[in-house]
Amino acid sequence: MRLSMIGTGYVGLVTGVCLANVGHDVVCLDIDDAKIAKLRKGQSPIYEPGLDELLAHNIKAGRLKFSTDAWEAHQNADMIFICVGTPSDERGHTDLKYIDAAADTVADVLLKLGSNQKPKVIVVKSTVPVGTTFRVRDRIRAKVGPTVPFEVADNPEFLKEGAAIEDFNKPDRVVVGVENDRTGQTMRDLYDPFVRNGHPIFVMDILSAEMVKYAANAMLACKISFINEMANLCEAYGADVSKVREGMCADKRIGGQFLYPGLGYGGSCFPKDTLACIMMGETRGVPTPVNKAVHELNQAQRERFFSKILSHYKAKNAPGGLTGKTLAFWGIAFKPRTDDIREAPAITLMRLAMSYGAKVKAFDPVANENARKELGANFEIVDDMYEAIEGADGLIVSTDWDEFKSPDFARVSKLMRQHVLFDGRNLYRPSQMQQAGFSHYSVGRAPVVSC
Ligand SMILES: NC(=O)c1ccc[n+]([C@@H]2O[C@H](COP(=O)([O-])OP(=O)(O)OC[C@H]3O[C@@H](n4cnc5c(N)ncnc54)[C@H](O)[C@@H]3O)[C@@H](O)[C@H]2O)c1
């Protein structure tokens, strides 16, 4: 099939590359000239394991092209995928301006092609408030009039950044919302090569498909906030959350995934999708106390962790409280194996530390460039994990990258001015830290105070 992607972010680019890789002809469209220029040279604007190789392979095979021109991208497409961002404000109102703009460019192309064309399927892949696919349909229809044929579908994406290629190629399930069987069959044909493992394709109505995405993300966010709440209770009662989680997760009904205590979730999805659930509830008068609690707990978790830093240094809880202290951060991305720093707990903590007067030095294996753009020159971002801790009074481990899991503690000791570790991801055992002579603060476990 001939396909076009609107938006070459984490979802659009991965979708385009993976669909080209099974043989489709794909054009990826973006309004960002710099991204398209980079992609045309075969360079990915985002970090995603395995993406560079697939990008190069499919460009070379002539199946994958990039454009900033909507006509060029869509005129021959059988299916057009809308993969633009759907950010939300602080209360959860989803900003649909990118979706609307994408719908408008599609409408312009359809109008130009006229009534005598094979109906294209316009697939909404972005995560959208329930009802948005109909909004897209109605917006296009209003522009093109009653005779121009097209179909719509909703096809939420469940990939995880850091494992996006693997997730797209071997999804646990594919969810598709359609208005008729013909479009359902087209979507089944498209995804058939990806479910050879026997995993299901669920074809359903559009509203339910849109809701599946929110339900799934809200559930995952809920698990993270739940284990953090239990971790906080463990701290208050002297229990050890790592033992509690083992004992709890051995129950098959519970399982262990997404039940790791830490700094809470970040990224471009869970925070906004939980808020969107709250807002969808408010819009229709449906209480959503679970989502509200999940969100509040998640935000509070960062501040709770920061209060451990203040209390270690006996710093006053006011601007200037950390003046004279240098704090190092290992990890800026919101999770390992991605360069995405949107809503990253590290960014919140770095900003807090800076606002309390601390000097901040940070390192991330792949997110440094994004962090420099986001944070500006006041934050020192360095290219080596050991350089970050030189002369530091404390080290905050804020992302659980593999390379932070077994550092050279003797070297760490030598380089740091004070031997204090704030382990936001529970990477190190308290007993191990005690032996190594560090003060160690983690989540849901007793602190070690060595100095
Ligand atoms: N990132 C994830 O892990 C993930 C996973 C599942 C679903 N989603 C959802 O997918 C959607 C996209 O997320 P993302 O992380 O890929 O976003 P992103 O911000 O990384 O990328 C969006 C891209 O769309 C482009 N764009 C905006 N308006 C455009 C237009 N009118 N025409 C062409 N291009 C346009 C932007 O320039 C940008 O490159 C969101 O709704 C998100 O919630 C994201």
Short mmCIF file of C-alpha atoms and ligand atoms in Angstrom, two decimals:
data_model
loop_
_atom_site.label_atom_id
_atom_site.label_comp_id
_atom_site.label_asym_id
_atom_site.label_seq_id
_atom_site.Cartn_x
_atom_site.Cartn_y
_atom_site.Cartn_z
CA MET A 1 0.00 0.00 0.00
CA ARG A 2 0.98 3.63 -0.28
CA LEU A 3 0.94 5.33 3.08
CA SER A 4 1.65 8.76 4.46
CA MET A 5 2.43 9.83 8.03
CA ILE A 6 1.62 13.30 9.33
CA GLY A 7 4.23 14.04 11.99
CA THR A 8 7.66 12.47 12.29
CA GLY A 9 7.92 12.34 16.08
CA TYR A 10 8.31 9.21 18.19
CA VAL A 11 5.07 7.71 16.88
CA GLY A 12 4.96 8.93 13.27
CA LEU A 13 8.56 8.13 12.46
CA VAL A 14 8.56 4.70 14.07
CA THR A 15 5.23 3.83 12.41
CA GLY A 16 6.45 5.04 9.01
CA VAL A 17 9.75 3.21 9.24
CA CYS A 18 8.23 -0.07 10.44
CA LEU A 19 5.47 -0.04 7.81
CA ALA A 20 8.04 0.69 5.08
CA ASN A 21 10.10 -2.18 6.42
CA VAL A 22 7.36 -4.72 5.64
CA GLY A 23 7.12 -3.45 2.06
CA HIS A 24 4.79 -0.46 1.95
CA ASP A 25 5.68 2.80 0.20
CA VAL A 26 5.71 5.47 2.88
CA VAL A 27 6.03 9.24 2.79
CA CYS A 28 6.55 10.95 6.15
CA LEU A 29 5.40 14.56 6.32
CA ASP A 30 6.35 17.18 8.91
CA ILE A 31 6.05 20.93 9.24
CA ASP A 32 9.49 21.03 10.84
CA ASP A 33 11.91 21.69 7.95
CA ALA A 34 14.96 20.85 10.04
CA LYS A 35 13.59 17.40 10.96
CA ILE A 36 12.78 16.58 7.34
CA ALA A 37 16.19 17.82 6.14
CA LYS A 38 17.88 15.56 8.70
CA LEU A 39 15.70 12.59 7.83
CA ARG A 40 16.41 13.02 4.12
CA LYS A 41 20.08 12.57 4.97
CA GLY A 42 19.17 9.36 6.77
CA GLN A 43 19.67 10.87 10.23
CA SER A 44 17.03 10.35 12.89
CA PRO A 45 16.01 13.45 14.86
CA ILE A 46 15.18 11.24 17.86
CA TYR A 47 17.05 8.52 19.71
CA GLU A 48 15.34 5.16 19.55
CA PRO A 49 17.27 1.88 19.64
CA GLY A 50 17.30 0.17 16.23
CA LEU A 51 15.75 3.12 14.40
CA ASP A 52 18.87 4.32 12.55
CA GLU A 53 19.45 0.95 10.89
CA LEU A 54 15.83 0.58 9.73
CA LEU A 55 15.79 4.17 8.53
CA ALA A 56 18.89 3.69 6.38
CA HIS A 57 17.72 0.32 5.07
CA ASN A 58 14.29 1.54 3.93
CA ILE A 59 15.52 4.83 2.47
CA LYS A 60 18.03 2.84 0.44
CA ALA A 61 15.31 0.44 -0.70
CA GLY A 62 13.33 3.45 -1.99
CA ARG A 63 10.29 2.70 0.18
CA LEU A 64 10.68 5.60 2.62
CA LYS A 65 10.59 9.27 1.69
CA PHE A 66 10.28 12.53 3.60
CA SER A 67 8.49 15.72 2.69
CA THR A 68 7.22 19.03 3.98
CA ASP A 69 4.68 19.17 1.17
CA ALA A 70 1.22 17.77 1.94
CA TRP A 71 0.24 17.29 -1.69
CA GLU A 72 3.41 15.33 -2.41
CA ALA A 73 2.87 13.19 0.70
CA HIS A 74 -0.84 12.43 0.38
CA GLN A 75 -1.88 12.61 -3.25
CA ASN A 76 -1.19 8.91 -3.95
CA ALA A 77 -1.69 7.57 -0.43
CA ASP A 78 -4.22 4.83 0.26
CA MET A 79 -4.01 5.59 3.98
CA ILE A 80 -2.99 8.75 5.81
CA PHE A 81 -1.90 8.47 9.46
CA ILE A 82 -2.27 11.47 11.75
CA CYS A 83 0.57 11.18 14.28
CA VAL A 84 0.89 14.76 15.55
CA GLY A 85 1.25 15.79 19.18
CA THR A 86 -1.81 16.23 21.42
CA PRO A 87 -0.43 18.20 24.37
CA SER A 88 -2.62 19.20 27.27
CA ASP A 89 -2.67 22.20 29.58
CA GLU A 90 -2.25 21.87 33.35
CA ARG A 91 -5.90 20.94 33.86
CA GLY A 92 -6.00 18.35 31.08
CA HIS A 93 -7.64 20.27 28.23
CA THR A 94 -6.17 18.64 25.13
CA ASP A 95 -4.93 21.10 22.58
CA LEU A 96 -6.24 19.80 19.26
CA LYS A 97 -4.67 22.49 17.10
CA TYR A 98 -2.18 20.10 15.53
CA ILE A 99 -4.93 17.55 14.85
CA ASP A 100 -7.14 20.22 13.28
CA ALA A 101 -4.27 21.53 11.14
CA ALA A 102 -3.48 17.98 9.98
CA ALA A 103 -7.15 17.39 9.11
CA ASP A 104 -7.19 20.65 7.14
CA THR A 105 -4.18 19.71 5.03
CA VAL A 106 -5.75 16.32 4.30
CA ALA A 107 -8.99 18.05 3.31
CA ASP A 108 -7.12 20.35 0.92
CA VAL A 109 -5.56 17.36 -0.83
CA LEU A 110 -8.86 15.44 -1.00
CA LEU A 111 -10.62 18.49 -2.39
CA LYS A 112 -8.02 18.90 -5.09
CA LEU A 113 -8.36 15.22 -6.07
CA GLY A 114 -12.14 15.60 -6.34
CA SER A 115 -15.04 13.17 -6.17
CA ASN A 116 -13.63 10.63 -8.58
CA GLN A 117 -10.97 9.14 -6.32
CA LYS A 118 -10.48 5.89 -4.43
CA PRO A 119 -11.49 6.59 -0.83
CA LYS A 120 -8.44 7.13 1.34
CA VAL A 121 -8.52 5.98 4.96
CA ILE A 122 -7.59 8.76 7.38
CA VAL A 123 -6.24 7.05 10.49
CA VAL A 124 -5.94 8.94 13.77
CA LYS A 125 -2.94 7.44 15.55
CA SER A 126 -2.38 10.27 18.00
CA THR A 127 -3.88 9.79 21.46
CA VAL A 128 -7.06 11.84 21.33
CA PRO A 129 -9.99 12.62 23.62
CA VAL A 130 -12.91 10.34 22.91
CA GLY A 131 -14.88 11.71 19.96
CA THR A 132 -11.92 13.40 18.23
CA THR A 133 -11.83 11.02 15.25
CA PHE A 134 -15.41 12.09 14.47
CA ARG A 135 -14.31 15.70 14.85
CA VAL A 136 -11.61 15.01 12.23
CA ARG A 137 -14.14 13.30 9.97
CA ASP A 138 -16.64 16.16 10.29
CA ARG A 139 -13.98 18.82 9.79
CA ILE A 140 -12.77 17.21 6.58
CA ARG A 141 -16.33 16.59 5.39
CA ALA A 142 -17.24 20.24 5.97
CA LYS A 143 -14.32 21.29 3.76
CA VAL A 144 -14.62 18.75 0.95
CA GLY A 145 -18.39 18.58 0.67
CA PRO A 146 -20.66 15.52 0.40
CA THR A 147 -19.26 13.82 -2.71
CA VAL A 148 -15.55 13.40 -2.02
CA PRO A 149 -15.07 9.87 -0.65
CA PHE A 150 -12.92 9.03 2.41
CA GLU A 151 -13.05 6.86 5.53
CA VAL A 152 -11.78 7.44 9.04
CA ALA A 153 -10.32 5.08 11.63
CA ASP A 154 -8.79 5.38 15.07
CA ASN A 155 -5.70 3.29 15.73
CA PRO A 156 -4.14 4.12 19.11
CA GLU A 157 -0.44 3.42 19.44
CA PHE A 158 0.95 1.52 22.42
CA LEU A 159 4.68 1.63 21.72
CA LYS A 160 7.07 2.40 24.56
CA GLU A 161 9.84 4.87 23.89
CA GLY A 162 13.13 3.03 24.28
CA ALA A 163 11.60 -0.16 22.84
CA ALA A 164 9.42 1.41 20.16
CA ILE A 165 10.64 -0.63 17.18
CA GLU A 166 10.27 -3.89 19.05
CA ASP A 167 6.82 -2.89 20.32
CA PHE A 168 5.59 -1.81 16.90
CA ASN A 169 6.88 -4.95 15.21
CA LYS A 170 5.56 -7.31 17.89
CA PRO A 171 2.63 -5.57 19.54
CA ASP A 172 0.78 -7.25 22.42
CA ARG A 173 -2.32 -6.24 20.52
CA VAL A 174 -3.50 -3.91 17.81
CA VAL A 175 -6.60 -1.82 18.46
CA VAL A 176 -8.58 -0.33 15.63
CA GLY A 177 -11.80 1.68 15.67
CA VAL A 178 -13.77 1.86 12.43
CA GLU A 179 -17.16 2.82 11.07
CA ASN A 180 -17.59 -0.13 8.68
CA ASP A 181 -16.27 -3.62 7.96
CA ARG A 182 -14.42 -2.57 4.82
CA THR A 183 -12.14 -0.21 6.73
CA GLY A 184 -11.78 -2.84 9.46
CA GLN A 185 -10.52 -5.32 6.85
CA THR A 186 -8.07 -2.76 5.39
CA MET A 187 -6.65 -2.22 8.88
CA ARG A 188 -6.43 -5.97 9.49
CA ASP A 189 -4.54 -6.40 6.21
CA LEU A 190 -2.15 -3.62 7.18
CA TYR A 191 -1.33 -5.12 10.58
CA ASP A 192 -1.36 -8.77 9.60
CA PRO A 193 2.47 -8.99 9.20
CA PHE A 194 2.89 -7.70 12.77
CA VAL A 195 0.70 -10.26 14.51
CA ARG A 196 2.19 -13.46 13.13
CA ASN A 197 2.96 -14.20 16.79
CA GLY A 198 -0.76 -14.81 17.23
CA HIS A 199 -1.43 -11.63 19.15
CA PRO A 200 -4.88 -10.17 18.50
CA ILE A 201 -6.16 -7.34 16.35
CA PHE A 202 -9.24 -5.90 18.04
CA VAL A 203 -11.55 -4.15 15.62
CA MET A 204 -14.21 -2.12 17.39
CA ASP A 205 -16.17 1.12 17.22
CA ILE A 206 -14.23 4.36 17.12
CA LEU A 207 -15.22 5.75 20.52
CA SER A 208 -14.20 2.55 22.30
CA ALA A 209 -10.86 2.41 20.45
CA GLU A 210 -10.09 5.97 21.53
CA MET A 211 -10.99 5.09 25.12
CA VAL A 212 -8.80 1.94 25.16
CA LYS A 213 -5.68 4.10 24.93
CA TYR A 214 -6.68 6.25 27.91
CA ALA A 215 -7.78 3.25 29.95
CA ALA A 216 -4.46 1.48 29.32
CA ASN A 217 -2.28 4.48 30.14
CA ALA A 218 -4.34 5.45 33.18
CA MET A 219 -4.00 1.88 34.52
CA LEU A 220 -0.22 1.87 34.04
CA ALA A 221 0.09 5.29 35.68
CA CYS A 222 -2.08 4.01 38.52
CA LYS A 223 0.29 1.10 39.16
CA ILE A 224 3.24 3.47 39.46
CA SER A 225 1.46 5.83 41.83
CA PHE A 226 0.15 2.88 43.85
CA ILE A 227 3.60 1.40 44.49
CA ASN A 228 4.93 4.85 45.34
CA GLU A 229 2.18 5.27 47.92
CA MET A 230 3.09 1.89 49.42
CA ALA A 231 6.78 2.91 49.37
CA ASN A 232 5.94 6.05 51.31
CA LEU A 233 4.05 3.95 53.87
CA CYS A 234 7.08 1.61 54.07
CA GLU A 235 9.27 4.60 54.93
CA ALA A 236 6.93 5.65 57.71
CA TYR A 237 6.78 2.17 59.25
CA GLY A 238 10.36 0.99 58.67
CA ALA A 239 9.39 -1.65 56.09
CA ASP A 240 11.49 -2.23 52.96
CA VAL A 241 9.49 -1.72 49.76
CA SER A 242 11.77 -3.97 47.70
CA LYS A 243 10.84 -6.89 49.97
CA VAL A 244 7.21 -5.81 50.05
CA ARG A 245 7.07 -5.67 46.26
CA GLU A 246 8.62 -9.16 45.96
CA GLY A 247 6.08 -10.59 48.37
CA MET A 248 3.22 -8.77 46.68
CA CYS A 249 4.19 -9.31 43.05
CA ALA A 250 4.59 -13.08 43.38
CA ASP A 251 0.79 -13.16 43.34
CA LYS A 252 -0.07 -13.96 39.72
CA ARG A 253 -3.13 -11.73 39.91
CA ILE A 254 -0.83 -8.77 40.60
CA GLY A 255 2.39 -9.42 38.66
CA GLY A 256 5.46 -7.22 38.80
CA GLN A 257 5.38 -4.93 35.79
CA PHE A 258 5.16 -1.20 36.38
CA LEU A 259 5.34 -1.73 40.11
CA TYR A 260 8.73 -0.15 40.75
CA PRO A 261 8.88 2.65 43.30
CA GLY A 262 10.81 5.76 42.39
CA LEU A 263 10.37 9.34 41.29
CA GLY A 264 7.05 8.70 39.55
CA TYR A 265 6.19 8.71 35.89
CA GLY A 266 7.05 11.35 33.32
CA GLY A 267 7.18 11.52 29.55
CA SER A 268 4.76 12.83 27.01
CA CYS A 269 2.00 10.28 27.65
CA PHE A 270 1.09 9.27 31.21
CA PRO A 271 0.96 12.78 32.68
CA LYS A 272 -1.20 14.21 29.91
CA ASP A 273 -3.35 11.13 29.44
CA THR A 274 -4.21 10.90 33.15
CA LEU A 275 -5.13 14.59 33.10
CA ALA A 276 -7.17 14.06 29.94
CA CYS A 277 -9.19 11.35 31.75
CA ILE A 278 -9.90 13.81 34.53
CA MET A 279 -10.94 16.45 32.00
CA MET A 280 -13.13 14.02 30.04
CA GLY A 281 -14.86 13.23 33.34
CA GLU A 282 -15.35 16.91 34.18
CA THR A 283 -16.76 17.58 30.72
CA ARG A 284 -19.50 14.96 31.14
CA GLY A 285 -19.95 15.26 34.93
CA VAL A 286 -18.33 11.91 35.74
CA PRO A 287 -16.16 11.83 38.88
CA THR A 288 -12.62 10.50 38.31
CA PRO A 289 -11.16 10.36 41.85
CA VAL A 290 -8.73 7.54 40.99
CA ASN A 291 -7.11 9.45 38.15
CA LYS A 292 -6.97 12.59 40.28
CA ALA A 293 -5.21 10.75 43.09
CA VAL A 294 -2.81 9.07 40.66
CA HIS A 295 -1.84 12.43 39.20
CA GLU A 296 -1.51 14.25 42.54
CA LEU A 297 0.57 11.47 44.05
CA ASN A 298 2.84 11.45 41.06
CA GLN A 299 3.54 15.17 41.26
CA ALA A 300 4.00 15.02 45.05
CA GLN A 301 6.50 12.17 44.73
CA ARG A 302 9.09 14.46 43.17
CA GLU A 303 8.71 17.04 45.92
CA ARG A 304 8.80 14.35 48.58
CA PHE A 305 12.12 13.16 47.17
CA PHE A 306 13.45 16.70 47.01
CA SER A 307 12.60 17.16 50.68
CA LYS A 308 15.02 14.28 51.43
CA ILE A 309 17.76 16.34 49.79
CA LEU A 310 16.86 19.43 51.80
CA SER A 311 16.67 17.51 55.02
CA HIS A 312 20.05 15.79 54.51
CA TYR A 313 21.76 19.16 54.18
CA LYS A 314 19.59 20.63 56.95
CA ALA A 315 18.76 23.25 54.35
CA LYS A 316 16.01 25.73 54.97
CA ASN A 317 12.95 25.08 52.83
CA ALA A 318 13.24 28.39 51.00
CA PRO A 319 15.09 29.92 48.07
CA GLY A 320 18.81 29.92 48.79
CA GLY A 321 18.53 26.87 51.06
CA LEU A 322 21.07 24.94 48.99
CA THR A 323 23.45 27.80 48.21
CA GLY A 324 27.05 26.58 48.08
CA LYS A 325 26.06 22.99 47.29
CA THR A 326 26.85 21.30 44.01
CA LEU A 327 24.38 18.59 43.03
CA ALA A 328 25.13 16.10 40.29
CA PHE A 329 22.42 14.31 38.32
CA TRP A 330 22.80 11.00 36.56
CA GLY A 331 20.00 10.77 34.04
CA ILE A 332 17.82 13.50 32.55
CA ALA A 333 15.55 11.51 30.18
CA PHE A 334 12.22 10.53 31.73
CA LYS A 335 13.25 6.89 31.43
CA PRO A 336 16.21 4.92 30.04
CA ARG A 337 16.83 4.24 26.33
CA THR A 338 15.19 7.47 25.17
CA ASP A 339 16.28 11.07 24.67
CA ASP A 340 12.79 12.32 25.58
CA ILE A 341 12.88 14.75 28.49
CA ARG A 342 9.22 15.81 28.41
CA GLU A 343 7.84 15.90 31.99
CA ALA A 344 11.01 14.16 33.19
CA PRO A 345 11.30 13.98 37.00
CA ALA A 346 14.99 14.89 36.62
CA ILE A 347 14.08 18.21 35.02
CA THR A 348 11.72 19.05 37.91
CA LEU A 349 14.40 18.17 40.47
CA MET A 350 17.14 20.05 38.61
CA ARG A 351 14.96 23.15 38.44
CA LEU A 352 14.08 22.84 42.12
CA ALA A 353 17.73 22.41 43.09
CA MET A 354 18.67 25.45 41.02
CA SER A 355 15.86 27.53 42.51
CA TYR A 356 17.19 26.67 46.00
CA GLY A 357 20.59 28.01 44.99
CA ALA A 358 22.45 24.76 44.25
CA LYS A 359 24.86 24.46 41.36
CA VAL A 360 23.63 21.69 39.07
CA LYS A 361 25.79 19.39 36.95
CA ALA A 362 24.06 16.69 34.95
CA PHE A 363 24.81 13.86 32.58
CA ASP A 364 22.56 11.70 30.41
CA PRO A 365 23.80 9.11 27.91
CA VAL A 366 21.56 10.40 25.08
CA ALA A 367 19.37 13.28 26.31
CA ASN A 368 22.10 15.91 26.86
CA GLU A 369 21.37 17.74 23.62
CA ASN A 370 17.64 18.04 24.37
CA ALA A 371 18.41 19.08 27.95
CA ARG A 372 20.77 21.84 26.81
CA LYS A 373 18.05 23.20 24.52
CA GLU A 374 15.39 23.00 27.24
CA LEU A 375 17.34 24.25 30.24
CA GLY A 376 19.73 26.83 28.84
CA ALA A 377 23.20 27.78 29.98
CA ASN A 378 22.51 28.01 33.74
CA PHE A 379 22.59 24.23 34.00
CA GLU A 380 25.90 22.53 33.39
CA ILE A 381 25.33 19.46 31.22
CA VAL A 382 28.43 17.35 30.78
CA ASP A 383 29.32 14.45 28.51
CA ASP A 384 30.75 12.03 31.04
CA MET A 385 29.05 10.53 34.10
CA TYR A 386 32.16 10.86 36.26
CA GLU A 387 32.79 14.44 35.17
CA ALA A 388 29.30 15.26 36.48
CA ILE A 389 30.21 14.23 40.04
CA GLU A 390 33.58 16.00 40.33
CA GLY A 391 33.42 18.12 43.48
CA ALA A 392 29.73 17.33 44.00
CA ASP A 393 28.11 17.41 47.44
CA GLY A 394 25.45 14.95 46.35
CA LEU A 395 24.55 12.68 43.45
CA ILE A 396 20.95 12.27 42.40
CA VAL A 397 20.29 9.17 40.32
CA SER A 398 17.26 10.24 38.36
CA THR A 399 17.04 7.80 35.43
CA ASP A 400 17.73 4.07 35.62
CA TRP A 401 20.09 3.78 32.68
CA ASP A 402 22.02 0.49 32.73
CA GLU A 403 25.39 2.26 32.93
CA PHE A 404 24.45 3.76 36.31
CA LYS A 405 23.65 0.39 37.86
CA SER A 406 27.20 -0.69 38.74
CA PRO A 407 29.43 2.37 38.75
CA ASP A 408 33.00 2.37 40.03
CA PHE A 409 32.15 3.41 43.59
CA ALA A 410 35.81 3.90 44.52
CA ARG A 411 36.07 6.45 41.72
CA VAL A 412 32.76 8.01 42.73
CA SER A 413 34.06 8.37 46.29
CA LYS A 414 37.27 9.97 45.14
CA LEU A 415 35.56 12.47 42.89
CA MET A 416 32.75 13.63 45.16
CA ARG A 417 33.25 16.28 47.83
CA GLN A 418 30.62 14.68 50.07
CA HIS A 419 29.60 11.04 49.76
CA VAL A 420 25.87 11.37 49.47
CA LEU A 421 23.66 9.45 47.04
CA PHE A 422 20.01 10.26 46.42
CA ASP A 423 18.91 7.13 44.65
CA GLY A 424 15.64 8.05 42.96
CA ARG A 425 15.39 4.72 41.16
CA ASN A 426 16.44 2.32 43.94
CA LEU A 427 19.42 1.17 41.89
CA TYR A 428 21.67 0.43 44.87
CA ARG A 429 21.18 -1.65 48.00
CA PRO A 430 21.39 0.32 51.25
CA SER A 431 23.77 -2.29 52.77
CA GLN A 432 26.08 -1.98 49.75
CA MET A 433 26.10 1.81 50.13
CA GLN A 434 26.78 1.61 53.84
CA GLN A 435 29.82 -0.59 53.17
CA ALA A 436 31.04 1.83 50.51
CA GLY A 437 30.80 4.69 53.03
CA PHE A 438 27.99 6.63 51.40
CA SER A 439 24.96 8.27 52.87
CA HIS A 440 22.15 6.82 50.77
CA TYR A 441 18.56 7.88 50.39
CA SER A 442 16.22 5.84 48.23
CA VAL A 443 12.46 5.32 47.95
CA GLY A 444 10.58 3.13 50.43
CA ARG A 445 13.70 1.89 52.18
CA ALA A 446 15.53 3.02 55.30
CA PRO A 447 18.13 5.72 54.66
CA VAL A 448 21.80 5.12 55.37
CA VAL A 449 23.43 8.07 57.07
CA SER A 450 27.20 7.64 57.00
CA CYS A 451 28.50 11.16 57.18
N1 LIG B 1 5.72 9.21 22.39
C1 LIG B 1 5.13 8.08 22.74
O1 LIG B 1 5.72 7.21 23.36
C2 LIG B 1 3.70 7.84 22.34
C3 LIG B 1 3.18 6.53 22.45
C4 LIG B 1 1.87 6.32 22.08
C5 LIG B 1 1.08 7.36 21.64
N2 LIG B 1 1.60 8.63 21.57
C6 LIG B 1 0.75 9.70 21.06
O2 LIG B 1 1.11 9.94 19.70
C7 LIG B 1 1.01 11.33 19.39
C8 LIG B 1 2.34 11.85 18.88
O3 LIG B 1 3.29 11.71 19.91
P1 LIG B 1 4.85 11.92 19.64
O4 LIG B 1 5.55 11.63 20.92
O5 LIG B 1 5.25 11.16 18.41
O6 LIG B 1 4.88 13.48 19.32
P2 LIG B 1 6.10 14.39 18.87
O7 LIG B 1 5.89 15.70 19.49
O8 LIG B 1 7.38 13.66 19.09
O9 LIG B 1 5.91 14.52 17.28
C9 LIG B 1 4.87 15.20 16.67
C10 LIG B 1 5.37 15.67 15.30
O10 LIG B 1 4.26 16.19 14.57
C11 LIG B 1 4.73 17.30 13.81
N3 LIG B 1 3.56 18.08 13.38
C12 LIG B 1 2.75 18.87 14.13
N4 LIG B 1 1.77 19.40 13.39
C13 LIG B 1 1.95 18.94 12.13
C14 LIG B 1 1.26 19.10 10.90
N5 LIG B 1 0.16 19.86 10.82
N6 LIG B 1 1.73 18.50 9.80
C15 LIG B 1 2.84 17.72 9.86
N7 LIG B 1 3.52 17.51 10.99
C16 LIG B 1 3.09 18.11 12.12
C17 LIG B 1 5.68 17.99 14.74
O11 LIG B 1 6.55 18.87 14.05
C18 LIG B 1 6.40 16.78 15.36
O12 LIG B 1 7.54 16.42 14.61
C19 LIG B 1 0.52 12.01 20.67
O13 LIG B 1 -0.88 12.08 20.62
C20 LIG B 1 0.95 11.04 21.76
O14 LIG B 1 0.13 11.11 22.90
C21 LIG B 1 2.90 8.88 21.89
#
